[in-house]
Amino acid sequence: MEGVPSGAVDAAGETHVRVGRWHERTQIHRAARVQDARQQLGLSQAEWAQVLGVSVKTVQAWEQGVNNVPEEIEEHARLVRERAVTDPTRPDAPRT
């Protein structure tokens, strides 16, 4: 986003903050996707931390935007969610 000053708000209402070579917006979306996966599975932060192999404080820091979610964690969260959603033994699984 050349020419967009740090802290600027674009037409979509997103705030842009430059952090080195990483764009903060990417990290915000990654954190939201990981949090959404947790919520869709109906897991607490403690349960989610155990599934992902991290501490509860790490999950909290991601969801609050304090720490960046590593790309591999986002991918792991996506796979866990997909497997859970397609698991026919889940009581809330879609009927085919």
PDB file of C-alpha atoms in Angstrom:
ATOM      1  CA  MET A   1       0.000   0.000   0.000  1.00  0.00           C
ATOM      2  CA  GLU A   2       2.405   2.626  -1.174  1.00  0.00           C
ATOM      3  CA  GLY A   3       1.367   6.132  -0.342  1.00  0.00           C
ATOM      4  CA  VAL A   4      -1.004   5.176   2.456  1.00  0.00           C
ATOM      5  CA  PRO A   5       0.214   6.719   5.705  1.00  0.00           C
ATOM      6  CA  SER A   6       0.315   4.613   8.847  1.00  0.00           C
ATOM      7  CA  GLY A   7      -2.946   5.047  10.736  1.00  0.00           C
ATOM      8  CA  ALA A   8      -4.907   5.987   7.602  1.00  0.00           C
ATOM      9  CA  VAL A   9      -8.416   4.607   7.145  1.00  0.00           C
ATOM     10  CA  ASP A  10      -9.293   3.307   3.682  1.00  0.00           C
ATOM     11  CA  ALA A  11     -12.644   3.287   1.856  1.00  0.00           C
ATOM     12  CA  ALA A  12     -13.562  -0.053   3.481  1.00  0.00           C
ATOM     13  CA  GLY A  13     -13.080   1.463   6.918  1.00  0.00           C
ATOM     14  CA  GLU A  14      -9.932  -0.512   7.658  1.00  0.00           C
ATOM     15  CA  THR A  15      -7.078   1.152   9.498  1.00  0.00           C
ATOM     16  CA  HIS A  16      -3.635   0.608   8.026  1.00  0.00           C
ATOM     17  CA  VAL A  17      -0.616   0.411  10.280  1.00  0.00           C
ATOM     18  CA  ARG A  18       2.789  -0.434   8.902  1.00  0.00           C
ATOM     19  CA  VAL A  19       4.974  -2.688  11.002  1.00  0.00           C
ATOM     20  CA  GLY A  20       8.239  -3.387   9.228  1.00  0.00           C
ATOM     21  CA  ARG A  21       7.494  -5.400   6.109  1.00  0.00           C
ATOM     22  CA  TRP A  22       4.301  -6.879   7.604  1.00  0.00           C
ATOM     23  CA  HIS A  23       1.046  -5.107   7.227  1.00  0.00           C
ATOM     24  CA  GLU A  24      -0.973  -5.048  10.450  1.00  0.00           C
ATOM     25  CA  ARG A  25      -4.236  -5.691   8.600  1.00  0.00           C
ATOM     26  CA  THR A  26      -3.039  -9.183   7.670  1.00  0.00           C
ATOM     27  CA  GLN A  27      -2.403  -9.980  11.319  1.00  0.00           C
ATOM     28  CA  ILE A  28      -5.791  -8.638  12.401  1.00  0.00           C
ATOM     29  CA  HIS A  29      -7.567 -10.849   9.847  1.00  0.00           C
ATOM     30  CA  ARG A  30      -5.481 -13.867  10.835  1.00  0.00           C
ATOM     31  CA  ALA A  31      -6.360 -13.349  14.521  1.00  0.00           C
ATOM     32  CA  ALA A  32     -10.048 -12.978  13.672  1.00  0.00           C
ATOM     33  CA  ARG A  33     -10.041 -16.197  11.616  1.00  0.00           C
ATOM     34  CA  VAL A  34      -8.409 -18.167  14.440  1.00  0.00           C
ATOM     35  CA  GLN A  35     -10.851 -16.732  16.984  1.00  0.00           C
ATOM     36  CA  ASP A  36     -13.814 -17.454  14.683  1.00  0.00           C
ATOM     37  CA  ALA A  37     -12.681 -21.073  14.320  1.00  0.00           C
ATOM     38  CA  ARG A  38     -12.543 -21.422  18.116  1.00  0.00           C
ATOM     39  CA  GLN A  39     -15.988 -19.922  18.552  1.00  0.00           C
ATOM     40  CA  GLN A  40     -17.527 -22.045  15.789  1.00  0.00           C
ATOM     41  CA  LEU A  41     -16.211 -25.142  17.540  1.00  0.00           C
ATOM     42  CA  GLY A  42     -17.654 -23.930  20.824  1.00  0.00           C
ATOM     43  CA  LEU A  43     -14.304 -24.114  22.612  1.00  0.00           C
ATOM     44  CA  SER A  44     -13.063 -21.987  25.465  1.00  0.00           C
ATOM     45  CA  GLN A  45      -9.722 -20.235  25.115  1.00  0.00           C
ATOM     46  CA  ALA A  46      -8.204 -22.879  27.426  1.00  0.00           C
ATOM     47  CA  GLU A  47      -9.536 -25.746  25.298  1.00  0.00           C
ATOM     48  CA  TRP A  48      -8.397 -24.030  22.103  1.00  0.00           C
ATOM     49  CA  ALA A  49      -4.933 -23.464  23.553  1.00  0.00           C
ATOM     50  CA  GLN A  50      -4.675 -27.174  24.301  1.00  0.00           C
ATOM     51  CA  VAL A  51      -5.778 -28.108  20.760  1.00  0.00           C
ATOM     52  CA  LEU A  52      -3.203 -25.740  19.236  1.00  0.00           C
ATOM     53  CA  GLY A  53      -0.446 -26.671  21.689  1.00  0.00           C
ATOM     54  CA  VAL A  54       0.038 -23.178  23.104  1.00  0.00           C
ATOM     55  CA  SER A  55      -0.685 -21.438  26.402  1.00  0.00           C
ATOM     56  CA  VAL A  56      -3.976 -19.738  27.259  1.00  0.00           C
ATOM     57  CA  LYS A  57      -2.085 -16.441  27.536  1.00  0.00           C
ATOM     58  CA  THR A  58      -0.890 -16.892  23.949  1.00  0.00           C
ATOM     59  CA  VAL A  59      -4.449 -17.401  22.695  1.00  0.00           C
ATOM     60  CA  GLN A  60      -5.587 -14.346  24.657  1.00  0.00           C
ATOM     61  CA  ALA A  61      -2.751 -12.247  23.232  1.00  0.00           C
ATOM     62  CA  TRP A  62      -3.680 -13.293  19.682  1.00  0.00           C
ATOM     63  CA  GLU A  63      -7.361 -12.533  20.150  1.00  0.00           C
ATOM     64  CA  GLN A  64      -6.603  -9.140  21.694  1.00  0.00           C
ATOM     65  CA  GLY A  65      -4.207  -8.280  18.872  1.00  0.00           C
ATOM     66  CA  VAL A  66      -1.213  -8.070  21.213  1.00  0.00           C
ATOM     67  CA  ASN A  67       0.741 -10.852  19.457  1.00  0.00           C
ATOM     68  CA  ASN A  68       0.687 -11.892  15.831  1.00  0.00           C
ATOM     69  CA  VAL A  69      -0.779 -15.287  14.956  1.00  0.00           C
ATOM     70  CA  PRO A  70       1.808 -17.364  13.086  1.00  0.00           C
ATOM     71  CA  GLU A  71       0.674 -18.485   9.642  1.00  0.00           C
ATOM     72  CA  GLU A  72       1.143 -22.159  10.548  1.00  0.00           C
ATOM     73  CA  ILE A  73      -1.176 -21.754  13.560  1.00  0.00           C
ATOM     74  CA  GLU A  74      -3.854 -20.220  11.356  1.00  0.00           C
ATOM     75  CA  GLU A  75      -3.536 -23.169   8.968  1.00  0.00           C
ATOM     76  CA  HIS A  76      -3.669 -25.669  11.853  1.00  0.00           C
ATOM     77  CA  ALA A  77      -6.790 -23.964  13.218  1.00  0.00           C
ATOM     78  CA  ARG A  78      -8.422 -24.131   9.783  1.00  0.00           C
ATOM     79  CA  LEU A  79      -7.705 -27.853   9.475  1.00  0.00           C
ATOM     80  CA  VAL A  80      -8.990 -28.609  12.988  1.00  0.00           C
ATOM     81  CA  ARG A  81     -12.191 -26.708  12.251  1.00  0.00           C
ATOM     82  CA  GLU A  82     -12.707 -28.425   8.880  1.00  0.00           C
ATOM     83  CA  ARG A  83     -12.220 -31.879  10.392  1.00  0.00           C
ATOM     84  CA  ALA A  84     -14.600 -31.123  13.247  1.00  0.00           C
ATOM     85  CA  VAL A  85     -17.279 -29.755  10.939  1.00  0.00           C
ATOM     86  CA  THR A  86     -17.115 -32.781   8.634  1.00  0.00           C
ATOM     87  CA  ASP A  87     -16.951 -35.331  11.484  1.00  0.00           C
ATOM     88  CA  PRO A  88     -20.225 -37.296  11.240  1.00  0.00           C
ATOM     89  CA  THR A  89     -19.975 -38.352  14.900  1.00  0.00           C
ATOM     90  CA  ARG A  90     -20.502 -34.785  16.107  1.00  0.00           C
ATOM     91  CA  PRO A  91     -24.066 -34.305  17.380  1.00  0.00           C
ATOM     92  CA  ASP A  92     -24.347 -30.990  15.513  1.00  0.00           C
ATOM     93  CA  ALA A  93     -22.832 -32.316  12.258  1.00  0.00           C
ATOM     94  CA  PRO A  94     -24.791 -31.581   9.083  1.00  0.00           C
ATOM     95  CA  ARG A  95     -27.022 -34.456   8.001  1.00  0.00           C
ATOM     96  CA  THR A  96     -26.486 -35.827   4.489  1.00  0.00           C
TER      97      THR A  96
END
